[in-house]
């Protein structure tokens, strides 16, 4: 789904993800983790990247596999840096998002499309049996 590149887009995508994963039978704990990951990815996109070319939007996507795993991805127009876990001080107000994602997800990564300049950050969560 395409959402506004800003705080309102985060809330819109999170509500839809929760509803669709619940309808597909995902476990509540998996839904909670997926919603947190989606929020972090969209918030990072808003703070550090541009919207998709010729729009004020980014793309949020997710899927619920037959084994219960959930994949969450956010695609934006890229920015001056690439996503990587930070090393914030104990008193820092941010910089922990990708570390949190790394602790919740089985795997996460970054894909760049050089032709379009878009960047996709994705994460895979194990299902309730994972």
mmCIF file of N, CA and C in Angstrom:
data_model
loop_
_atom_site.group_PDB
_atom_site.id
_atom_site.type_symbol
_atom_site.label_atom_id
_atom_site.label_comp_id
_atom_site.label_asym_id
_atom_site.label_seq_id
_atom_site.Cartn_x
_atom_site.Cartn_y
_atom_site.Cartn_z
ATOM 1 N N UNK A 1 0.836 -1.172 0.000
ATOM 2 C CA UNK A 1 0.000 0.000 0.000
ATOM 3 C C UNK A 1 0.879 1.233 0.000
ATOM 4 N N UNK A 2 0.427 2.285 -0.640
ATOM 5 C CA UNK A 2 1.128 3.565 -0.609
ATOM 6 C C UNK A 2 0.557 4.398 0.528
ATOM 7 N N UNK A 3 1.446 5.021 1.300
ATOM 8 C CA UNK A 3 1.018 5.868 2.413
ATOM 9 C C UNK A 3 1.797 7.177 2.371
ATOM 10 N N UNK A 4 1.228 8.193 2.983
ATOM 11 C CA UNK A 4 1.883 9.492 3.067
ATOM 12 C C UNK A 4 3.226 9.349 3.769
ATOM 13 N N UNK A 5 4.217 10.050 3.287
ATOM 14 C CA UNK A 5 5.564 10.032 3.849
ATOM 15 C C UNK A 5 5.599 10.945 5.064
ATOM 16 N N UNK A 6 5.105 10.434 6.185
ATOM 17 C CA UNK A 6 5.043 11.208 7.416
ATOM 18 C C UNK A 6 4.297 10.445 8.483
ATOM 19 N N UNK A 7 4.109 11.058 9.649
ATOM 20 C CA UNK A 7 3.488 10.364 10.782
ATOM 21 C C UNK A 7 2.104 9.782 10.485
ATOM 22 N N UNK A 8 1.286 10.470 9.718
ATOM 23 C CA UNK A 8 -0.053 9.933 9.452
ATOM 24 C C UNK A 8 0.024 8.641 8.640
ATOM 25 N N UNK A 9 1.035 8.518 7.789
ATOM 26 C CA UNK A 9 1.217 7.289 7.026
ATOM 27 C C UNK A 9 1.567 6.111 7.907
ATOM 28 N N UNK A 10 2.317 6.354 8.966
ATOM 29 C CA UNK A 10 2.690 5.293 9.901
ATOM 30 C C UNK A 10 1.441 4.707 10.543
ATOM 31 N N UNK A 11 0.578 5.557 11.058
ATOM 32 C CA UNK A 11 -0.634 5.089 11.732
ATOM 33 C C UNK A 11 -1.567 4.361 10.771
ATOM 34 N N UNK A 12 -1.726 4.885 9.566
ATOM 35 C CA UNK A 12 -2.598 4.259 8.575
ATOM 36 C C UNK A 12 -2.110 2.857 8.229
ATOM 37 N N UNK A 13 -0.828 2.720 7.952
ATOM 38 C CA UNK A 13 -0.268 1.417 7.577
ATOM 39 C C UNK A 13 -0.332 0.434 8.737
ATOM 40 N N UNK A 14 -0.049 0.897 9.937
ATOM 41 C CA UNK A 14 -0.069 0.014 11.106
ATOM 42 C C UNK A 14 -1.471 -0.559 11.336
ATOM 43 N N UNK A 15 -2.495 0.289 11.220
ATOM 44 C CA UNK A 15 -3.874 -0.197 11.406
ATOM 45 C C UNK A 15 -4.228 -1.262 10.367
ATOM 46 N N UNK A 16 -3.859 -1.004 9.108
ATOM 47 C CA UNK A 16 -4.191 -1.960 8.050
ATOM 48 C C UNK A 16 -3.418 -3.268 8.218
ATOM 49 N N UNK A 17 -2.133 -3.184 8.556
ATOM 50 C CA UNK A 17 -1.344 -4.389 8.798
ATOM 51 C C UNK A 17 -1.974 -5.229 9.894
ATOM 52 N N UNK A 18 -2.331 -4.606 11.012
ATOM 53 C CA UNK A 18 -2.936 -5.341 12.122
ATOM 54 C C UNK A 18 -4.213 -6.057 11.682
ATOM 55 N N UNK A 19 -5.074 -5.357 10.958
ATOM 56 C CA UNK A 19 -6.338 -5.949 10.516
ATOM 57 C C UNK A 19 -6.099 -7.110 9.552
ATOM 58 N N UNK A 20 -5.213 -6.919 8.573
ATOM 59 C CA UNK A 20 -4.988 -7.963 7.580
ATOM 60 C C UNK A 20 -4.291 -9.180 8.177
ATOM 61 N N UNK A 21 -3.334 -8.974 9.066
ATOM 62 C CA UNK A 21 -2.679 -10.126 9.682
ATOM 63 C C UNK A 21 -3.633 -10.875 10.604
ATOM 64 N N UNK A 22 -4.478 -10.158 11.328
ATOM 65 C CA UNK A 22 -5.474 -10.828 12.174
ATOM 66 C C UNK A 22 -6.434 -11.646 11.315
ATOM 67 N N UNK A 23 -6.877 -11.082 10.201
ATOM 68 C CA UNK A 23 -7.781 -11.811 9.296
ATOM 69 C C UNK A 23 -7.117 -13.053 8.710
ATOM 70 N N UNK A 24 -5.798 -13.022 8.552
ATOM 71 C CA UNK A 24 -5.101 -14.173 7.967
ATOM 72 C C UNK A 24 -4.722 -15.219 9.017
ATOM 73 N N UNK A 25 -5.042 -14.949 10.284
ATOM 74 C CA UNK A 25 -4.799 -15.934 11.334
ATOM 75 C C UNK A 25 -3.452 -15.843 12.022
ATOM 76 N N UNK A 26 -2.739 -14.751 11.831
ATOM 77 C CA UNK A 26 -1.441 -14.598 12.501
ATOM 78 C C UNK A 26 -1.647 -14.515 14.011
ATOM 79 N N UNK A 27 -0.677 -15.027 14.747
ATOM 80 C CA UNK A 27 -0.707 -14.962 16.209
ATOM 81 C C UNK A 27 -0.598 -13.514 16.676
ATOM 82 N N UNK A 28 -1.229 -13.195 17.782
ATOM 83 C CA UNK A 28 -1.237 -11.825 18.303
ATOM 84 C C UNK A 28 0.180 -11.312 18.567
ATOM 85 N N UNK A 29 1.053 -12.162 19.102
ATOM 86 C CA UNK A 29 2.430 -11.731 19.368
ATOM 87 C C UNK A 29 3.160 -11.391 18.069
ATOM 88 N N UNK A 30 2.910 -12.158 17.024
ATOM 89 C CA UNK A 30 3.532 -11.890 15.725
ATOM 90 C C UNK A 30 2.996 -10.577 15.160
ATOM 91 N N UNK A 31 1.689 -10.351 15.304
ATOM 92 C CA UNK A 31 1.079 -9.098 14.834
ATOM 93 C C UNK A 31 1.692 -7.910 15.566
ATOM 94 N N UNK A 32 1.850 -8.021 16.876
ATOM 95 C CA UNK A 32 2.446 -6.931 17.660
ATOM 96 C C UNK A 32 3.859 -6.617 17.184
ATOM 97 N N UNK A 33 4.663 -7.665 16.991
ATOM 98 C CA UNK A 33 6.043 -7.455 16.533
ATOM 99 C C UNK A 33 6.072 -6.865 15.123
ATOM 100 N N UNK A 34 5.199 -7.363 14.239
ATOM 101 C CA UNK A 34 5.149 -6.841 12.866
ATOM 102 C C UNK A 34 4.741 -5.375 12.860
ATOM 103 N N UNK A 35 3.789 -5.003 13.704
ATOM 104 C CA UNK A 35 3.346 -3.603 13.778
ATOM 105 C C UNK A 35 4.471 -2.709 14.289
ATOM 106 N N UNK A 36 5.229 -3.180 15.257
ATOM 107 C CA UNK A 36 6.362 -2.403 15.766
ATOM 108 C C UNK A 36 7.427 -2.240 14.681
ATOM 109 N N UNK A 37 7.731 -3.309 13.981
ATOM 110 C CA UNK A 37 8.727 -3.241 12.909
ATOM 111 C C UNK A 37 8.268 -2.294 11.817
ATOM 112 N N UNK A 38 7.011 -2.407 11.397
ATOM 113 C CA UNK A 38 6.493 -1.507 10.361
ATOM 114 C C UNK A 38 6.589 -0.057 10.821
ATOM 115 N N UNK A 39 6.225 0.214 12.058
ATOM 116 C CA UNK A 39 6.314 1.577 12.592
ATOM 117 C C UNK A 39 7.746 2.090 12.559
ATOM 118 N N UNK A 40 8.688 1.256 12.960
ATOM 119 C CA UNK A 40 10.097 1.664 12.954
ATOM 120 C C UNK A 40 10.587 1.940 11.539
ATOM 121 N N UNK A 41 10.249 1.043 10.598
ATOM 122 C CA UNK A 41 10.704 1.230 9.222
ATOM 123 C C UNK A 41 10.116 2.489 8.597
ATOM 124 N N UNK A 42 8.829 2.719 8.807
ATOM 125 C CA UNK A 42 8.202 3.916 8.243
ATOM 126 C C UNK A 42 8.724 5.188 8.909
ATOM 127 N N UNK A 43 8.926 5.142 10.205
ATOM 128 C CA UNK A 43 9.462 6.308 10.916
ATOM 129 C C UNK A 43 10.881 6.617 10.456
ATOM 130 N N UNK A 44 11.698 5.574 10.284
ATOM 131 C CA UNK A 44 13.061 5.790 9.782
ATOM 132 C C UNK A 44 13.028 6.381 8.382
ATOM 133 N N UNK A 45 12.119 5.893 7.546
ATOM 134 C CA UNK A 45 11.989 6.425 6.194
ATOM 135 C C UNK A 45 11.641 7.907 6.243
ATOM 136 N N UNK A 46 10.695 8.258 7.086
ATOM 137 C CA UNK A 46 10.262 9.653 7.207
ATOM 138 C C UNK A 46 11.409 10.545 7.668
ATOM 139 N N UNK A 47 12.209 10.058 8.612
ATOM 140 C CA UNK A 47 13.291 10.878 9.167
ATOM 141 C C UNK A 47 14.528 10.953 8.275
ATOM 142 N N UNK A 48 14.817 9.873 7.549
ATOM 143 C CA UNK A 48 16.124 9.778 6.896
ATOM 144 C C UNK A 48 16.098 9.650 5.377
ATOM 145 N N UNK A 49 14.923 9.538 4.780
ATOM 146 C CA UNK A 49 14.865 9.300 3.333
ATOM 147 C C UNK A 49 13.833 10.207 2.678
ATOM 148 N N UNK A 50 13.851 10.186 1.370
ATOM 149 C CA UNK A 50 12.884 10.950 0.582
ATOM 150 C C UNK A 50 11.687 10.064 0.251
ATOM 151 N N UNK A 51 10.564 10.693 -0.095
ATOM 152 C CA UNK A 51 9.445 9.875 -0.593
ATOM 153 C C UNK A 51 9.814 9.283 -1.950
ATOM 154 N N UNK A 52 8.969 8.407 -2.442
ATOM 155 C CA UNK A 52 9.180 7.836 -3.768
ATOM 156 C C UNK A 52 9.201 8.942 -4.810
ATOM 157 N N UNK A 53 9.925 8.751 -5.904
ATOM 158 C CA UNK A 53 9.991 9.786 -6.941
ATOM 159 C C UNK A 53 8.599 10.215 -7.417
ATOM 160 N N UNK A 54 8.442 11.510 -7.614
ATOM 161 C CA UNK A 54 7.203 12.117 -8.127
ATOM 162 C C UNK A 54 5.997 11.878 -7.228
ATOM 163 N N UNK A 55 6.221 11.750 -5.918
ATOM 164 C CA UNK A 55 5.090 11.580 -4.999
ATOM 165 C C UNK A 55 5.483 12.093 -3.620
ATOM 166 N N UNK A 56 4.550 12.072 -2.719
ATOM 167 C CA UNK A 56 4.816 12.352 -1.310
ATOM 168 C C UNK A 56 4.528 11.109 -0.492
ATOM 169 N N UNK A 57 4.755 9.948 -1.120
ATOM 170 C CA UNK A 57 4.396 8.683 -0.495
ATOM 171 C C UNK A 57 5.576 7.716 -0.448
ATOM 172 N N UNK A 58 5.403 6.689 0.378
ATOM 173 C CA UNK A 58 6.283 5.529 0.427
ATOM 174 C C UNK A 58 5.394 4.296 0.315
ATOM 175 N N UNK A 59 6.013 3.150 0.033
ATOM 176 C CA UNK A 59 5.258 1.905 -0.085
ATOM 177 C C UNK A 59 5.513 1.038 1.138
ATOM 178 N N UNK A 60 4.442 0.542 1.733
ATOM 179 C CA UNK A 60 4.533 -0.408 2.837
ATOM 180 C C UNK A 60 3.910 -1.718 2.359
ATOM 181 N N UNK A 61 4.577 -2.814 2.636
ATOM 182 C CA UNK A 61 4.073 -4.112 2.194
ATOM 183 C C UNK A 61 4.325 -5.146 3.280
ATOM 184 N N UNK A 62 3.485 -6.188 3.291
ATOM 185 C CA UNK A 62 3.669 -7.290 4.224
ATOM 186 C C UNK A 62 3.000 -8.520 3.641
ATOM 187 N N UNK A 63 3.461 -9.666 4.126
ATOM 188 C CA UNK A 63 2.856 -10.931 3.735
ATOM 189 C C UNK A 63 2.924 -11.885 4.913
ATOM 190 N N UNK A 64 1.965 -12.806 4.951
ATOM 191 C CA UNK A 64 1.878 -13.827 5.998
ATOM 192 C C UNK A 64 1.966 -15.172 5.298
ATOM 193 N N UNK A 65 3.080 -15.861 5.453
ATOM 194 C CA UNK A 65 3.315 -17.128 4.768
ATOM 195 C C UNK A 65 2.559 -18.277 5.434
ATOM 196 N N UNK A 66 2.476 -19.388 4.724
ATOM 197 C CA UNK A 66 1.763 -20.556 5.248
ATOM 198 C C UNK A 66 2.434 -21.128 6.488
ATOM 199 N N UNK A 67 3.738 -20.894 6.670
ATOM 200 C CA UNK A 67 4.430 -21.369 7.870
ATOM 201 C C UNK A 67 4.293 -20.405 9.046
ATOM 202 N N UNK A 68 3.533 -19.330 8.867
ATOM 203 C CA UNK A 68 3.308 -18.354 9.934
ATOM 204 C C UNK A 68 4.261 -17.170 9.914
ATOM 205 N N UNK A 69 5.324 -17.246 9.103
ATOM 206 C CA UNK A 69 6.283 -16.142 9.044
ATOM 207 C C UNK A 69 5.633 -14.908 8.414
ATOM 208 N N UNK A 70 6.051 -13.751 8.868
ATOM 209 C CA UNK A 70 5.551 -12.481 8.340
ATOM 210 C C UNK A 70 6.741 -11.682 7.817
ATOM 211 N N UNK A 71 6.611 -11.193 6.593
ATOM 212 C CA UNK A 71 7.613 -10.319 6.002
ATOM 213 C C UNK A 71 7.031 -8.918 5.910
ATOM 214 N N UNK A 72 7.781 -7.928 6.359
ATOM 215 C CA UNK A 72 7.374 -6.523 6.338
ATOM 216 C C UNK A 72 8.434 -5.762 5.547
ATOM 217 N N UNK A 73 7.997 -4.844 4.673
ATOM 218 C CA UNK A 73 8.953 -4.073 3.874
ATOM 219 C C UNK A 73 8.451 -2.653 3.667
ATOM 220 N N UNK A 74 9.375 -1.708 3.593
ATOM 221 C CA UNK A 74 9.071 -0.313 3.292
ATOM 222 C C UNK A 74 10.018 0.142 2.188
ATOM 223 N N UNK A 75 9.443 0.734 1.142
ATOM 224 C CA UNK A 75 10.226 1.244 0.018
ATOM 225 C C UNK A 75 10.057 2.755 -0.057
ATOM 226 N N UNK A 76 11.190 3.463 -0.161
ATOM 227 C CA UNK A 76 11.155 4.921 -0.253
ATOM 228 C C UNK A 76 12.101 5.382 -1.348
ATOM 229 N N UNK A 77 12.286 6.673 -1.439
ATOM 230 C CA UNK A 77 13.139 7.251 -2.471
ATOM 231 C C UNK A 77 14.602 7.331 -2.112
ATOM 232 N N UNK A 78 15.007 6.695 -1.033
ATOM 233 C CA UNK A 78 16.403 6.712 -0.626
ATOM 234 C C UNK A 78 16.795 8.015 0.041
ATOM 235 N N UNK A 79 17.973 8.044 0.567
ATOM 236 C CA UNK A 79 18.475 9.224 1.255
ATOM 237 C C UNK A 79 19.991 9.271 1.161
ATOM 238 N N UNK A 80 20.600 10.191 1.895
ATOM 239 C CA UNK A 80 22.055 10.353 1.807
ATOM 240 C C UNK A 80 22.840 9.206 2.445
ATOM 241 N N UNK A 81 22.195 8.428 3.313
ATOM 242 C CA UNK A 81 22.860 7.294 3.969
ATOM 243 C C UNK A 81 21.996 6.053 3.791
ATOM 244 N N UNK A 82 22.535 4.908 4.113
ATOM 245 C CA UNK A 82 21.801 3.651 4.058
ATOM 246 C C UNK A 82 21.522 3.178 5.474
ATOM 247 N N UNK A 83 20.389 2.500 5.656
ATOM 248 C CA UNK A 83 20.033 2.031 6.996
ATOM 249 C C UNK A 83 21.089 1.086 7.575
ATOM 250 N N UNK A 84 21.439 1.332 8.828
ATOM 251 C CA UNK A 84 22.334 0.457 9.566
ATOM 252 C C UNK A 84 22.080 0.687 11.051
ATOM 253 N N UNK A 85 22.261 -0.345 11.853
ATOM 254 C CA UNK A 85 22.037 -0.176 13.290
ATOM 255 C C UNK A 85 22.962 0.886 13.867
ATOM 256 N N UNK A 86 22.433 1.669 14.786
ATOM 257 C CA UNK A 86 23.220 2.708 15.434
ATOM 258 C C UNK A 86 23.830 2.222 16.736
ATOM 259 N N UNK A 87 24.631 3.069 17.313
ATOM 260 C CA UNK A 87 25.232 2.821 18.618
ATOM 261 C C UNK A 87 24.979 4.047 19.490
ATOM 262 N N UNK A 88 23.708 4.282 19.839
ATOM 263 C CA UNK A 88 23.404 5.500 20.598
ATOM 264 C C UNK A 88 23.888 5.414 22.044
ATOM 265 N N UNK A 89 24.116 6.569 22.626
ATOM 266 C CA UNK A 89 24.473 6.615 24.043
ATOM 267 C C UNK A 89 23.243 6.252 24.869
ATOM 268 N N UNK A 90 23.431 5.997 26.124
ATOM 269 C CA UNK A 90 22.312 5.636 26.995
ATOM 270 C C UNK A 90 21.270 6.739 27.077
ATOM 271 N N UNK A 91 21.682 7.975 26.898
ATOM 272 C CA UNK A 91 20.743 9.095 27.021
ATOM 273 C C UNK A 91 20.209 9.589 25.675
ATOM 274 N N UNK A 92 20.652 8.981 24.577
ATOM 275 C CA UNK A 92 20.183 9.409 23.254
ATOM 276 C C UNK A 92 18.688 9.172 23.119
ATOM 277 N N UNK A 93 18.032 10.070 22.377
ATOM 278 C CA UNK A 93 16.584 9.974 22.197
ATOM 279 C C UNK A 93 16.187 9.090 21.019
ATOM 280 N N UNK A 94 17.132 8.600 20.271
ATOM 281 C CA UNK A 94 16.821 7.751 19.129
ATOM 282 C C UNK A 94 18.013 6.895 18.759
ATOM 283 N N UNK A 95 17.911 6.248 17.605
ATOM 284 C CA UNK A 95 19.014 5.450 17.105
ATOM 285 C C UNK A 95 18.953 3.980 17.442
ATOM 286 N N UNK A 96 17.828 3.518 18.003
ATOM 287 C CA UNK A 96 17.716 2.126 18.425
ATOM 288 C C UNK A 96 16.810 1.279 17.539
ATOM 289 N N UNK A 97 16.151 1.911 16.556
ATOM 290 C CA UNK A 97 15.128 1.234 15.769
ATOM 291 C C UNK A 97 15.603 -0.021 15.066
ATOM 292 N N UNK A 98 16.720 0.048 14.348
ATOM 293 C CA UNK A 98 17.182 -1.137 13.630
ATOM 294 C C UNK A 98 17.731 -2.205 14.571
ATOM 295 N N UNK A 99 18.218 -1.804 15.722
ATOM 296 C CA UNK A 99 18.635 -2.786 16.722
ATOM 297 C C UNK A 99 17.418 -3.525 17.262
ATOM 298 N N UNK A 100 16.339 -2.802 17.489
ATOM 299 C CA UNK A 100 15.087 -3.434 17.931
ATOM 300 C C UNK A 100 14.588 -4.392 16.856
ATOM 301 N N UNK A 101 14.590 -3.938 15.608
ATOM 302 C CA UNK A 101 14.150 -4.799 14.504
ATOM 303 C C UNK A 101 15.019 -6.057 14.449
ATOM 304 N N UNK A 102 16.320 -5.894 14.587
ATOM 305 C CA UNK A 102 17.220 -7.038 14.569
ATOM 306 C C UNK A 102 16.958 -8.035 15.677
ATOM 307 N N UNK A 103 16.487 -7.561 16.822
ATOM 308 C CA UNK A 103 16.195 -8.476 17.934
ATOM 309 C C UNK A 103 14.859 -9.190 17.751
ATOM 310 N N UNK A 104 13.938 -8.601 17.003
ATOM 311 C CA UNK A 104 12.621 -9.210 16.789
ATOM 312 C C UNK A 104 12.570 -10.098 15.547
ATOM 313 N N UNK A 105 13.341 -9.757 14.541
ATOM 314 C CA UNK A 105 13.237 -10.424 13.243
ATOM 315 C C UNK A 105 14.252 -11.556 13.102
ATOM 316 N N UNK A 106 13.863 -12.549 12.320
ATOM 317 C CA UNK A 106 14.787 -13.639 11.949
ATOM 318 C C UNK A 106 15.903 -13.077 11.075
ATOM 319 N N UNK A 107 15.529 -12.153 10.195
ATOM 320 C CA UNK A 107 16.484 -11.529 9.279
ATOM 321 C C UNK A 107 15.931 -10.183 8.852
ATOM 322 N N UNK A 108 16.818 -9.284 8.463
ATOM 323 C CA UNK A 108 16.399 -8.020 7.874
ATOM 324 C C UNK A 108 17.508 -7.573 6.923
ATOM 325 N N UNK A 109 17.149 -6.680 6.027
ATOM 326 C CA UNK A 109 18.151 -6.224 5.087
ATOM 327 C C UNK A 109 17.673 -5.036 4.274
ATOM 328 N N UNK A 110 18.524 -4.636 3.341
ATOM 329 C CA UNK A 110 18.274 -3.461 2.508
ATOM 330 C C UNK A 110 18.492 -3.865 1.052
ATOM 331 N N UNK A 111 17.540 -3.503 0.194
ATOM 332 C CA UNK A 111 17.677 -3.689 -1.254
ATOM 333 C C UNK A 111 17.614 -2.325 -1.909
ATOM 334 N N UNK A 112 18.553 -2.092 -2.822
ATOM 335 C CA UNK A 112 18.567 -0.836 -3.562
ATOM 336 C C UNK A 112 18.281 -1.116 -5.027
ATOM 337 N N UNK A 113 17.454 -0.277 -5.618
ATOM 338 C CA UNK A 113 17.190 -0.360 -7.058
ATOM 339 C C UNK A 113 17.895 0.822 -7.707
ATOM 340 N N UNK A 114 19.065 0.575 -8.248
ATOM 341 C CA UNK A 114 19.875 1.662 -8.805
ATOM 342 C C UNK A 114 19.157 2.422 -9.914
ATOM 343 N N UNK A 115 18.390 1.701 -10.735
ATOM 344 C CA UNK A 115 17.716 2.344 -11.869
ATOM 345 C C UNK A 115 16.723 3.407 -11.415
ATOM 346 N N UNK A 116 16.044 3.164 -10.283
ATOM 347 C CA UNK A 116 15.020 4.102 -9.818
ATOM 348 C C UNK A 116 15.460 4.915 -8.611
ATOM 349 N N UNK A 117 16.531 4.493 -7.948
ATOM 350 C CA UNK A 117 16.986 5.176 -6.742
ATOM 351 C C UNK A 117 16.188 4.815 -5.504
ATOM 352 N N UNK A 118 15.301 3.835 -5.619
ATOM 353 C CA UNK A 118 14.503 3.453 -4.462
ATOM 354 C C UNK A 118 15.278 2.500 -3.556
ATOM 355 N N UNK A 119 14.901 2.518 -2.287
ATOM 356 C CA UNK A 119 15.516 1.666 -1.280
ATOM 357 C C UNK A 119 14.391 0.954 -0.539
ATOM 358 N N UNK A 120 14.547 -0.360 -0.376
ATOM 359 C CA UNK A 120 13.579 -1.151 0.376
ATOM 360 C C UNK A 120 14.283 -1.762 1.580
ATOM 361 N N UNK A 121 13.720 -1.536 2.748
ATOM 362 C CA UNK A 121 14.198 -2.187 3.968
ATOM 363 C C UNK A 121 13.144 -3.204 4.342
ATOM 364 N N UNK A 122 13.571 -4.434 4.599
ATOM 365 C CA UNK A 122 12.654 -5.530 4.858
ATOM 366 C C UNK A 122 13.066 -6.284 6.118
ATOM 367 N N UNK A 123 12.098 -6.967 6.709
ATOM 368 C CA UNK A 123 12.365 -7.809 7.879
ATOM 369 C C UNK A 123 11.427 -9.012 7.828
ATOM 370 N N UNK A 124 11.925 -10.166 8.286
ATOM 371 C CA UNK A 124 11.128 -11.386 8.337
ATOM 372 C C UNK A 124 11.030 -11.829 9.785
ATOM 373 N N UNK A 125 9.812 -12.039 10.240
ATOM 374 C CA UNK A 125 9.561 -12.539 11.586
ATOM 375 C C UNK A 125 9.136 -13.987 11.492
ATOM 376 N N UNK A 126 9.632 -14.806 12.420
ATOM 377 C CA UNK A 126 9.159 -16.180 12.489
ATOM 378 C C UNK A 126 7.711 -16.186 12.948
ATOM 379 N N UNK A 127 6.999 -17.220 12.561
ATOM 380 C CA UNK A 127 5.633 -17.403 13.044
ATOM 381 C C UNK A 127 5.647 -17.842 14.477
ATOM 382 N N UNK A 128 4.464 -18.132 14.998
ATOM 383 C CA UNK A 128 4.335 -18.519 16.403
ATOM 384 C C UNK A 128 5.110 -19.779 16.738
ATOM 385 N N UNK A 129 5.427 -20.596 15.727
ATOM 386 C CA UNK A 129 6.191 -21.819 15.968
ATOM 387 C C UNK A 129 7.689 -21.601 15.799
ATOM 388 N N UNK A 130 8.094 -20.371 15.331
ATOM 389 C CA UNK A 130 9.493 -20.110 15.006
ATOM 390 C C UNK A 130 10.314 -19.884 16.152
#
